Tab-separated table of C-alpha atoms in Angstrom:
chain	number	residue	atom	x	y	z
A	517	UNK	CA	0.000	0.000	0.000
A	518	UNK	CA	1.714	3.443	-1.161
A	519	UNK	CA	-0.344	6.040	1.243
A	520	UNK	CA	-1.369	8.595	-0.991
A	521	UNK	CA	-2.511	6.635	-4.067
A	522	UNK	CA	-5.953	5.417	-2.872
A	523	UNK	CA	-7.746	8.483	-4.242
A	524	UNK	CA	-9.951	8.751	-1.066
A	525	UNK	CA	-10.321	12.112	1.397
A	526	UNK	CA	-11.429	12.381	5.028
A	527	UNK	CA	-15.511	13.620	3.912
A	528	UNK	CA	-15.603	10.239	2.519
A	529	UNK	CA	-13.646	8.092	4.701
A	530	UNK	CA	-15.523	9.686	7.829
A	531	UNK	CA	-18.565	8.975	6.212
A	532	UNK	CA	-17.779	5.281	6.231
A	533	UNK	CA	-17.206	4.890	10.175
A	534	UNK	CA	-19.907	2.894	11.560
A	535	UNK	CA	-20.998	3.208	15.543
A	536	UNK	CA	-19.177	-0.315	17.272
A	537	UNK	CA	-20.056	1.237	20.783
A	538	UNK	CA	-22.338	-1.343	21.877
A	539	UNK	CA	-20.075	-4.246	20.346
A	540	UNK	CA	-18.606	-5.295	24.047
A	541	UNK	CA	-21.109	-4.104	27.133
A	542	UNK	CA	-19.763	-1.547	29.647
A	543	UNK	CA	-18.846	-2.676	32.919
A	544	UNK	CA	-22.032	-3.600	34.988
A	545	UNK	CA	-23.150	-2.879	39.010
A	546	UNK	CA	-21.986	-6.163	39.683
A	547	UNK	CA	-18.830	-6.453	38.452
A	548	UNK	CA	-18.317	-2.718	40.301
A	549	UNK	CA	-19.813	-4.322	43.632
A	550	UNK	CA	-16.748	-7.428	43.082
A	551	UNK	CA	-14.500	-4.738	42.904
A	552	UNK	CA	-15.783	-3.401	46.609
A	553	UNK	CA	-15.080	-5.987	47.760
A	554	UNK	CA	-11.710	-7.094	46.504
A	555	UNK	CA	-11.047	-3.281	47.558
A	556	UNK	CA	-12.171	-3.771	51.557
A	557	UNK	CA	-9.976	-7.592	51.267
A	558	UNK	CA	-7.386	-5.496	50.442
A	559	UNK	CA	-7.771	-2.741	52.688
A	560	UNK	CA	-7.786	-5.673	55.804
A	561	UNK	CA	-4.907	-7.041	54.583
A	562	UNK	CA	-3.084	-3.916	54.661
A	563	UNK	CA	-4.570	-2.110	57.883
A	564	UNK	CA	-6.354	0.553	56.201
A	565	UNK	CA	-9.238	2.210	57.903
A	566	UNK	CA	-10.668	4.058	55.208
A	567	UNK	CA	-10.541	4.908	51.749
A	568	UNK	CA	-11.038	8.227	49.983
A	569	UNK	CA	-11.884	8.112	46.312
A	570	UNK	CA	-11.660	11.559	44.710
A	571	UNK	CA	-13.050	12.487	41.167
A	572	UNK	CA	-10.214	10.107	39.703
A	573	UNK	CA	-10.700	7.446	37.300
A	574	UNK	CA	-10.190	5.310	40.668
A	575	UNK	CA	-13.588	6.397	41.799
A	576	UNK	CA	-14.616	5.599	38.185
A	577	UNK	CA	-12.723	1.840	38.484
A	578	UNK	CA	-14.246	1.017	41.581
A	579	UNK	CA	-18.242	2.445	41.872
A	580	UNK	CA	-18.801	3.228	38.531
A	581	UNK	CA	-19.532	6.874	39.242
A	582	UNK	CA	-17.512	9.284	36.480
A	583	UNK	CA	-17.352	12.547	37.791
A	584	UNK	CA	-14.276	14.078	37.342
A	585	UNK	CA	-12.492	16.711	39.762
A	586	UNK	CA	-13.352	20.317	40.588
A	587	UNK	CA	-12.125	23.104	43.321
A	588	UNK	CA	-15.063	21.515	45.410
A	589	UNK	CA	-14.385	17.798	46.804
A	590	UNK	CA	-16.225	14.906	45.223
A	591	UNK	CA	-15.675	11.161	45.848
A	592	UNK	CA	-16.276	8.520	48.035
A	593	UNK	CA	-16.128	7.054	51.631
A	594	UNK	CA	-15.175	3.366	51.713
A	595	UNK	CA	-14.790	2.264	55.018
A	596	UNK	CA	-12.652	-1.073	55.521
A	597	UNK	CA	-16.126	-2.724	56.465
A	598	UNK	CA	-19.761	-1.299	55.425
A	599	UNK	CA	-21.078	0.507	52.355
A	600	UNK	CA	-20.146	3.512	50.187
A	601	UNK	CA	-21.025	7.180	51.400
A	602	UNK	CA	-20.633	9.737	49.054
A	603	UNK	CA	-19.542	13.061	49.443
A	604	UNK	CA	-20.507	16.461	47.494
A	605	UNK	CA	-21.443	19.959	47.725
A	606	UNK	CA	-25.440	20.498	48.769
A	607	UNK	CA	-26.260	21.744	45.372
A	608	UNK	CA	-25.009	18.264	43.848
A	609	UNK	CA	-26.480	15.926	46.384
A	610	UNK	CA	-29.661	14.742	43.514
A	611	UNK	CA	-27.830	15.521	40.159
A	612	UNK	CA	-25.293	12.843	41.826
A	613	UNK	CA	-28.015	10.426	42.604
A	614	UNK	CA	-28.887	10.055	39.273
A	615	UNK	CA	-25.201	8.985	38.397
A	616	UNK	CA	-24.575	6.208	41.003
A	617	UNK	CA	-24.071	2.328	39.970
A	618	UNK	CA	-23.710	1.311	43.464
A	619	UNK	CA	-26.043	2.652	46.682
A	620	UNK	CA	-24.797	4.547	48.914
A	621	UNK	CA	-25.775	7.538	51.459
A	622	UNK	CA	-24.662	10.885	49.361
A	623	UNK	CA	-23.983	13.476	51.844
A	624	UNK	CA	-23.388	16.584	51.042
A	625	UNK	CA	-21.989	20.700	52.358
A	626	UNK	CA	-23.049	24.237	51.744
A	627	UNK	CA	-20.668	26.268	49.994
A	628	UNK	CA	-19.935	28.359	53.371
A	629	UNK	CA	-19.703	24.869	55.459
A	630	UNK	CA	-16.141	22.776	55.558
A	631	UNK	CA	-16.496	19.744	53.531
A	632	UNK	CA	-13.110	18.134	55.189
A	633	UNK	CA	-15.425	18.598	58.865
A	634	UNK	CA	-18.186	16.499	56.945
A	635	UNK	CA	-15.384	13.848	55.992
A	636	UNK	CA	-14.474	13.777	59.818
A	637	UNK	CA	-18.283	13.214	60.414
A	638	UNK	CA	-18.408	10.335	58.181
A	639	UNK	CA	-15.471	8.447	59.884
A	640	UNK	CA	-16.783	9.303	63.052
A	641	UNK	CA	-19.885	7.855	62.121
A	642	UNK	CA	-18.535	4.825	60.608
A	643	UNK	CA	-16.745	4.522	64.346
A	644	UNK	CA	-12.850	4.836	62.639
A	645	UNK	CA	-11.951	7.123	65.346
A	646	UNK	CA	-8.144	6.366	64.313
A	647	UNK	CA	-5.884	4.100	62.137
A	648	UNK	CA	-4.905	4.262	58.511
A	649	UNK	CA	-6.255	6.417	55.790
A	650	UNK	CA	-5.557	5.850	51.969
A	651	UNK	CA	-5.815	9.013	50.054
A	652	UNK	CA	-6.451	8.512	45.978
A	653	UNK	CA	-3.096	9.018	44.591
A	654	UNK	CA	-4.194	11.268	42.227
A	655	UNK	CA	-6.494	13.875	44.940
A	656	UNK	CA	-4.834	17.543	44.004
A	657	UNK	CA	-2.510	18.502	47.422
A	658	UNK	CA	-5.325	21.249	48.501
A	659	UNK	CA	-7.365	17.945	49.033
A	660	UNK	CA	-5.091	16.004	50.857
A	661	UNK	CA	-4.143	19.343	53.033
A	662	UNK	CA	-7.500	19.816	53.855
A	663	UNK	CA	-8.395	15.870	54.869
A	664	UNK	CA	-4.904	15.642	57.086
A	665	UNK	CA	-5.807	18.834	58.946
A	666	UNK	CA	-9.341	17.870	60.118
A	667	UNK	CA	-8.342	14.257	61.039
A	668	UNK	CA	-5.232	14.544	62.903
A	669	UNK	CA	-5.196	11.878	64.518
A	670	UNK	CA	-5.031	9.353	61.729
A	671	UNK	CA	-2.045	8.513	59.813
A	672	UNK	CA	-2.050	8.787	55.744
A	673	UNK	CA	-0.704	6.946	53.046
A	674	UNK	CA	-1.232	6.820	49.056
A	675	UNK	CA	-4.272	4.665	47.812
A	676	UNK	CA	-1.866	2.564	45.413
A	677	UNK	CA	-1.304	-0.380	47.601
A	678	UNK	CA	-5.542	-0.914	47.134
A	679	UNK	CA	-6.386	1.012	43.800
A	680	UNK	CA	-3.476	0.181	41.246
A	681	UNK	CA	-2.941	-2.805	43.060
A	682	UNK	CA	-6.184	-4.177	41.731
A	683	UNK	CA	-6.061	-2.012	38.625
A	684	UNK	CA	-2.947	-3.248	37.409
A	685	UNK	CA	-4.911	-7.057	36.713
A	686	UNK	CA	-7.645	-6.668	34.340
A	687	UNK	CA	-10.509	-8.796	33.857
A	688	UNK	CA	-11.312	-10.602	31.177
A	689	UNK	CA	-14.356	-8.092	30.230
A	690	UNK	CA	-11.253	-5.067	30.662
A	691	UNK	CA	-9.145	-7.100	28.170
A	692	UNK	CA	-12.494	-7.140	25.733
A	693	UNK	CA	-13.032	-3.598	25.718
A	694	UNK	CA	-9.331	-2.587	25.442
A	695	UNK	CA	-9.104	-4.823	22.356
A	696	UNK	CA	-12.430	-3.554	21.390
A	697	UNK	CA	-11.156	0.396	21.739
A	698	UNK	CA	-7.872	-0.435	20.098
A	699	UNK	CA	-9.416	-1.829	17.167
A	700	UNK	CA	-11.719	0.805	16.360
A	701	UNK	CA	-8.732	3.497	16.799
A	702	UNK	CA	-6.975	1.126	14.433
A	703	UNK	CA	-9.281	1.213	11.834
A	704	UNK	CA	-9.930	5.133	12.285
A	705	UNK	CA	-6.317	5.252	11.628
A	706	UNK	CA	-6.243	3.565	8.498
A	707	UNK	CA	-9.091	5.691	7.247
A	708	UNK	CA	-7.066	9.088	8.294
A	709	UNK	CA	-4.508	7.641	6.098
A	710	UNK	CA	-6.253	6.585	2.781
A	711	UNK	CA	-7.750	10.475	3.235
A	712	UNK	CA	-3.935	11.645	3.208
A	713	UNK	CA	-3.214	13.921	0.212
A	714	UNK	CA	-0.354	16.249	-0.381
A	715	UNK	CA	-1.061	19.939	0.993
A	716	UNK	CA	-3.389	18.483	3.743
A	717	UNK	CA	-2.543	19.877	7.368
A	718	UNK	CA	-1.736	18.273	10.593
A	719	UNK	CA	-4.665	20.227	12.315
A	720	UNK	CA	-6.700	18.884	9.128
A	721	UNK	CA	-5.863	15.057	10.084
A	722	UNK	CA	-6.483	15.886	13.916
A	723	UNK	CA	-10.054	17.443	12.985
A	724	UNK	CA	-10.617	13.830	11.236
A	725	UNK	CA	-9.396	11.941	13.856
A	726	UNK	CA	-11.641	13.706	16.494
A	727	UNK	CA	-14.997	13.745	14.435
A	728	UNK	CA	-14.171	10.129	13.308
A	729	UNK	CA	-13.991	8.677	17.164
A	730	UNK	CA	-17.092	10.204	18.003
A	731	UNK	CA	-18.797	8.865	15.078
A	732	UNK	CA	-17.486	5.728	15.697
A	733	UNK	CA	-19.283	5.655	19.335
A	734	UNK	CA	-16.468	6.686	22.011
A	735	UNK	CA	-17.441	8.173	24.646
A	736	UNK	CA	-18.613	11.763	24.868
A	737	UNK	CA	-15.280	14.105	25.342
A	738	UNK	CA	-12.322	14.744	22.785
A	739	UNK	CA	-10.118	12.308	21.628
A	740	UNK	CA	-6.407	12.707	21.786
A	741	UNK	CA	-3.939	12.942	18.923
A	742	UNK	CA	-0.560	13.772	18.011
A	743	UNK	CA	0.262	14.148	14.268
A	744	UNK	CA	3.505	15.095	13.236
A	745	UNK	CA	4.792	15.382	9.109
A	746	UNK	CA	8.594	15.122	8.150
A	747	UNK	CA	10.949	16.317	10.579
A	748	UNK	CA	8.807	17.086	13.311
A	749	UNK	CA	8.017	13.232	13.335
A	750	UNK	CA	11.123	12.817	15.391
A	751	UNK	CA	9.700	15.168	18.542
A	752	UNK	CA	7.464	12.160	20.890
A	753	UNK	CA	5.145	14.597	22.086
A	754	UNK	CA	5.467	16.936	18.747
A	755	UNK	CA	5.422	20.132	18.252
A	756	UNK	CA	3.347	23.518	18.898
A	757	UNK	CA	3.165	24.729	15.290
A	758	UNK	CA	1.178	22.971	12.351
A	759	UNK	CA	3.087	21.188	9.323
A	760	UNK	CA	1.906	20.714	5.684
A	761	UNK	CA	2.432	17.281	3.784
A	762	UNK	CA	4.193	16.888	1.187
A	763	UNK	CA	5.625	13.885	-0.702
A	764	UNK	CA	8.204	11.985	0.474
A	765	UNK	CA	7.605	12.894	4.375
A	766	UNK	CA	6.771	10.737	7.473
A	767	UNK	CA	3.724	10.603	8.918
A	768	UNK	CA	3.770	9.865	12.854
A	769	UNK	CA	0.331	9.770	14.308
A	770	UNK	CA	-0.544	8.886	17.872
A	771	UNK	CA	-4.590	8.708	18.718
A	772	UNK	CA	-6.739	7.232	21.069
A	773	UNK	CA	-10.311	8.080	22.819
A	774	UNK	CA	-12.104	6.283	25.874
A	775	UNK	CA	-14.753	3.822	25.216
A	776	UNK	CA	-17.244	2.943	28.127
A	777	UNK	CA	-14.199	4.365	30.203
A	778	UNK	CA	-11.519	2.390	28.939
A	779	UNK	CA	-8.851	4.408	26.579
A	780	UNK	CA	-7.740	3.356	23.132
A	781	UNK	CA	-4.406	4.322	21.893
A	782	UNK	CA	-2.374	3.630	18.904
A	783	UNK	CA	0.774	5.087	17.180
A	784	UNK	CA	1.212	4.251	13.373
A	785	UNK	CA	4.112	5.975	11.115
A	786	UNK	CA	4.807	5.637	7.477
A	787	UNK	CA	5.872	7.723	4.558
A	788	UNK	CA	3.696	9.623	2.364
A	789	UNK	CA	4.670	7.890	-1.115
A	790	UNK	CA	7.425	6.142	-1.594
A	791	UNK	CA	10.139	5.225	1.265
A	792	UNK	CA	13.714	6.096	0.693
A	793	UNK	CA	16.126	3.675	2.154
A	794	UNK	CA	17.244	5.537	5.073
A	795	UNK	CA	13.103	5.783	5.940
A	796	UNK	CA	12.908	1.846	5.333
A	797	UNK	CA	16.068	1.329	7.211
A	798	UNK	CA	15.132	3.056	10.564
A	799	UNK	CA	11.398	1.383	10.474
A	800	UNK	CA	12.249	-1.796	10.087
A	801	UNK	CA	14.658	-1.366	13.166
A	802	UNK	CA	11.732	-0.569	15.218
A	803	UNK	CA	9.430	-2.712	13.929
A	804	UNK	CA	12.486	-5.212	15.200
A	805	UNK	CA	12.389	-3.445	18.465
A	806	UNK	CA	8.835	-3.970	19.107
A	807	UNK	CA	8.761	-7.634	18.078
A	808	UNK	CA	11.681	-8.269	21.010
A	809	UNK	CA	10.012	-6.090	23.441
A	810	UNK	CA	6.821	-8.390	22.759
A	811	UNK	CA	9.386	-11.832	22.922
A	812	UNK	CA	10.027	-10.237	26.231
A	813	UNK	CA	6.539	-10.026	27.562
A	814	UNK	CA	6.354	-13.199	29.723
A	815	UNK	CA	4.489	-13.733	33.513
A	816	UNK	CA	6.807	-13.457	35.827
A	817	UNK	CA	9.690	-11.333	34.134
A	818	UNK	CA	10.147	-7.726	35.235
A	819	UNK	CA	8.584	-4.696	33.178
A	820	UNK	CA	12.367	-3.705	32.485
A	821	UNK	CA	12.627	-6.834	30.340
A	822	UNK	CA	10.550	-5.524	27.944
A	823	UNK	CA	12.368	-1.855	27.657
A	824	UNK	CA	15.577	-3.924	28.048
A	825	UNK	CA	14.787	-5.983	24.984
A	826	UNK	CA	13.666	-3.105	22.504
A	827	UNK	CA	16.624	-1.306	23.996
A	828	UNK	CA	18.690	-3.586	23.113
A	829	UNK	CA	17.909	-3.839	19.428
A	830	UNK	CA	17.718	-0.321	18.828
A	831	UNK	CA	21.337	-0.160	20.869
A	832	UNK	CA	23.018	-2.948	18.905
A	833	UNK	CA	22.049	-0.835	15.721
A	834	UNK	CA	24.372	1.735	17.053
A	835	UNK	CA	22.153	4.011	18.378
A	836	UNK	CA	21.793	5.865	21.684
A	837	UNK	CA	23.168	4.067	23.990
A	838	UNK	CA	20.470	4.350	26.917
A	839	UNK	CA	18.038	7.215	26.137
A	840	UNK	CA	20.327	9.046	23.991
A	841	UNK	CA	19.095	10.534	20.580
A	842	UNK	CA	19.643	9.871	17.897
A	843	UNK	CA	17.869	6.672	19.528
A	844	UNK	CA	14.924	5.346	21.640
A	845	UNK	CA	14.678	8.550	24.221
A	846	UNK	CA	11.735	7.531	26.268
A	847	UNK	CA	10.738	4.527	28.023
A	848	UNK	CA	9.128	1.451	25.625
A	849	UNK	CA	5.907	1.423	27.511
A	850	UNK	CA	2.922	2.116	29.934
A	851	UNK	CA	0.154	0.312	31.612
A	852	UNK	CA	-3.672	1.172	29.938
A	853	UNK	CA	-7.028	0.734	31.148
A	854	UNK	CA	-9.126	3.736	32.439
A	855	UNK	CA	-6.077	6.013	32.228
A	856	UNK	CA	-3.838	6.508	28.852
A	857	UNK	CA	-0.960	6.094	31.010
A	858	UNK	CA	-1.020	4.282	33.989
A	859	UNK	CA	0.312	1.462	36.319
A	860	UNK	CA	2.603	-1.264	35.487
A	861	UNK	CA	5.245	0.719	33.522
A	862	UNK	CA	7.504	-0.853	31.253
A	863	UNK	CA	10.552	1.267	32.243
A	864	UNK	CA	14.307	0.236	32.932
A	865	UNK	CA	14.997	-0.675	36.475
A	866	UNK	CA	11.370	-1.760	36.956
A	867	UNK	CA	11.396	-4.946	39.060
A	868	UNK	CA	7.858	-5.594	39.377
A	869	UNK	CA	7.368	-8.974	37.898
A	870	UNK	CA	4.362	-8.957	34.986
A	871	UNK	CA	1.283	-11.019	35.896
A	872	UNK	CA	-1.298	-12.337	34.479
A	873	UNK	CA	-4.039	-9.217	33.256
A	874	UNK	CA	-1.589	-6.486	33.205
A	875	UNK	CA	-2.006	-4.329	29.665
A	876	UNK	CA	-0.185	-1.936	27.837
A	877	UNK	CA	1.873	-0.677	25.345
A	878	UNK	CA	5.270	-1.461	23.381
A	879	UNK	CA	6.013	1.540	21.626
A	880	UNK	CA	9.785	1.929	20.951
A	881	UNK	CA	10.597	5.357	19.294
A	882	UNK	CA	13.074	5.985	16.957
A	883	UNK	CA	14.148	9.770	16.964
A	884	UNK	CA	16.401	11.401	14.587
A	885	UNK	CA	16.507	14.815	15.671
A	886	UNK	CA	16.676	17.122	11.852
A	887	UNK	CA	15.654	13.998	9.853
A	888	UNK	CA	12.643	12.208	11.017
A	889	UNK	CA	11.059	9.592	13.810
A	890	UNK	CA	9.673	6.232	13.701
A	891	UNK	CA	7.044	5.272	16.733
A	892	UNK	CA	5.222	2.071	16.380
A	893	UNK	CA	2.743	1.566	19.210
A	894	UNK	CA	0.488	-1.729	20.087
A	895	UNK	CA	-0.349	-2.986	23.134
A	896	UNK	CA	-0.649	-6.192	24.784
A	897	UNK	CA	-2.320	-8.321	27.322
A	898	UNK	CA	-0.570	-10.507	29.618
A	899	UNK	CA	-1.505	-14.457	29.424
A	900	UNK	CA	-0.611	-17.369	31.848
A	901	UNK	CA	1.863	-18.340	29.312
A	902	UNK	CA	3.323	-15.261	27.383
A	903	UNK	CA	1.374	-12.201	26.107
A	904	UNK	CA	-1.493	-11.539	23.070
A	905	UNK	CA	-1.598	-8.149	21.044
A	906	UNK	CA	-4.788	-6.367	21.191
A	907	UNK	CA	-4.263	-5.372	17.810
A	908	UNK	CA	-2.219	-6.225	14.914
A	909	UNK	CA	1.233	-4.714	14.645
A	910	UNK	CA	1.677	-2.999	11.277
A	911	UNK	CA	3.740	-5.286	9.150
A	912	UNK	CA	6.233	-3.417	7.367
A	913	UNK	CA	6.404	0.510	6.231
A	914	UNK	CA	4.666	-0.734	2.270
A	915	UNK	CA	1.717	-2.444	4.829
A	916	UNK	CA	1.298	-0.318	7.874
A	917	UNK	CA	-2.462	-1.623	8.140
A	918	UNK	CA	-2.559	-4.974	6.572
A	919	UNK	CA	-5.610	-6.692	7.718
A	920	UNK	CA	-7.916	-3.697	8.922
């Protein structure tokens, strides 16, 4: 496939996409009610009290209720034994009623009352007069603050051990909806690229990209992109100024877009026209990269293997060493699931052994600072016995979406 010589354009291509929302179910009240009470096993376990979920996609994980965060204090209560409370201003008390999966008592505080006093009143009510409280790891500090000052007599830690402890191991119904999200983004990316035609704009494809995942049936909310022509290709997170395509250049582009909560993303470059040898030369090395990072991806070895592995190609080639550029300058991958980025991370130095259920990406980079970059990203499930791609990796730089 030459990109560029399919004679399409994105009016066409978008209006191709077909809705797939409803093609794996969303995570149900009783899956969310499991999770409660893998949380509280946990929380025993570890000798927490008391568990504040903030506005976070950890709320989201574990009682199905998508908020997001504001300068007023939203979450949940979970106590180490007993049900949910939830906590919000006065005003929000029945708008939030509408939005629960799982019951609970929503309490809520006037705009001139403390909500951190009505957190106290909670505990006390719960009778945790003391012991261990596990903050979500990603409250904002004025949250925190506010919590350790009106219970000072209870010590504090991170919510990590309990929420990315449990995150890190999807379910089988996670795994479906990852693979479902990835393939859709897949196939939106093959349709941004028949639409490719010289003098189209980055901000052009990124318009397509956007209106094509909501067509498709992702959830409401923009998607993400990156798209980077020629040069620029070699930046990871690109660059603030738009680029023009023209023949001859490579064409890096990184997109993804939550469906029923669970985040898509997928990196695909290739060469508008026809690949010179140095082009072919540098994406074949990281298609190699990726293929040993995935030969890497066994139960039981540590996330570095993987970096270590793509590393190691890309190194061998006579590149970086390390994260040096021209090379691989960031590390070969991340954990998915409700978050774009999140826990295990697949970093050097990372010990933590891979398990069964633990997703994410391989994406080694190849950066050429004043030439171009290559960034092929996929991402993978762990198995009992090795790991699966949720998608297909592109095949070579002529096929970058054989099969979709």
């Amino acid at each position: 496939m030459t990109i560029g010589v399919g004679g399409s354009d994105f009016a066409t291509e978008l209006a191709s996409i077909k809705n797939e929302r409803d093609a794996v179910p969303p995570i149900g009240a009783e899956d969310h009610a499991r999770r409660v009470a893998m949380a509280q096993a946990r929380m025993a376990e570890l000798g927490i009290s008391v568990l504040w979920l903030d506005g976070t996609t950890n709320l989201a994980w574990l009682t199905g209720l998508r908020h997001g965060q504001s300068e007023r204090p939203v979450g949940a209560v979970l106590p180490v034994r007993g049900p949910l409370t939830y906590l919000c201003p006065e005003f929000e008390v029945e708008r939030l009623k509408t939005m629960l999966l799982l019951p609970g008592e929503v309490l809520g505080w006037e705009e001139d009352q403390d909500p951190y006093a009505l957190f106290s009143d909670i505990l006390r009510g719960a009778d945790i007069t003391g012991g261990t409280v596990a903050l979500d790891d990603m409250a904002r500090v004025f949250v925190a603050e506010g919590m350790r000052a009106a219970l000072p007599n209870h010590h504090f830690i991170a919510s990590k051990s309990v929420t990315s402890h449990l995150r890190e191991q999807k379910s089988e119904h996670e795994v479906a909806l990852l693979r479902q999200a990835m393939g859709m983004t897949l196939r939106i990316q093959a349709a941004a690229a028949r639409g490719l035609k010289e003098g189209v704009t980055t901000t052009e494809v990124a318009a397509f990209l956007a209106a094509a995942h909501a067509k498709a049936g992702f959830d409401a909310g923009p998607s993400f992109s990156i798209v980077l022509f020629g040069e620029p290709s070699a930046y990871p997170h690109g660059v603030p100024y738009p680029q023009t395509l023209k023949d001859g250049d490579v064409v890096l582009v990184d997109v993804g877009a939550p469906l029923h909560g669970y985040v898509s993303d997928i990196t695909r470059s290739y060469v508008f026209g026809t690949p010179n040898p140095r082009q072919r030369e540098i994406w074949d090395l990281t298609k190699r990269a990726q293929a040993a990072g995935f030969a890497a991806a066994k139960p039981g070895a540590p996330c570095a293997a993987i970096d270590d592995a793509c590393r190691g190609v890309i190194t061998a080639a006579g590149f970086g060493p390390g994260y040096k550029v021209p090379g691989l300058p960031h590390r070969t991958g991340h954990g998915i699931g409700m978050d774009v980025h999140e826990a295990p991370y697949f970093v050097g130095g990372n010990t933590q052994p891979l398990a069964p259920g633990n997703t994410g990406s391989i994406e080694p980079t190849m950066a050429i600072y004043g030439e171009f970059g290559i960034r092929l990203e996929d991402h993978i499930a762990i198995t009992p016995t090795g790991a699966s791609w949720l998608t297909e990796p592109a095949r070579s730089v002529d096929e970058p979406f054989a099969g979709v």
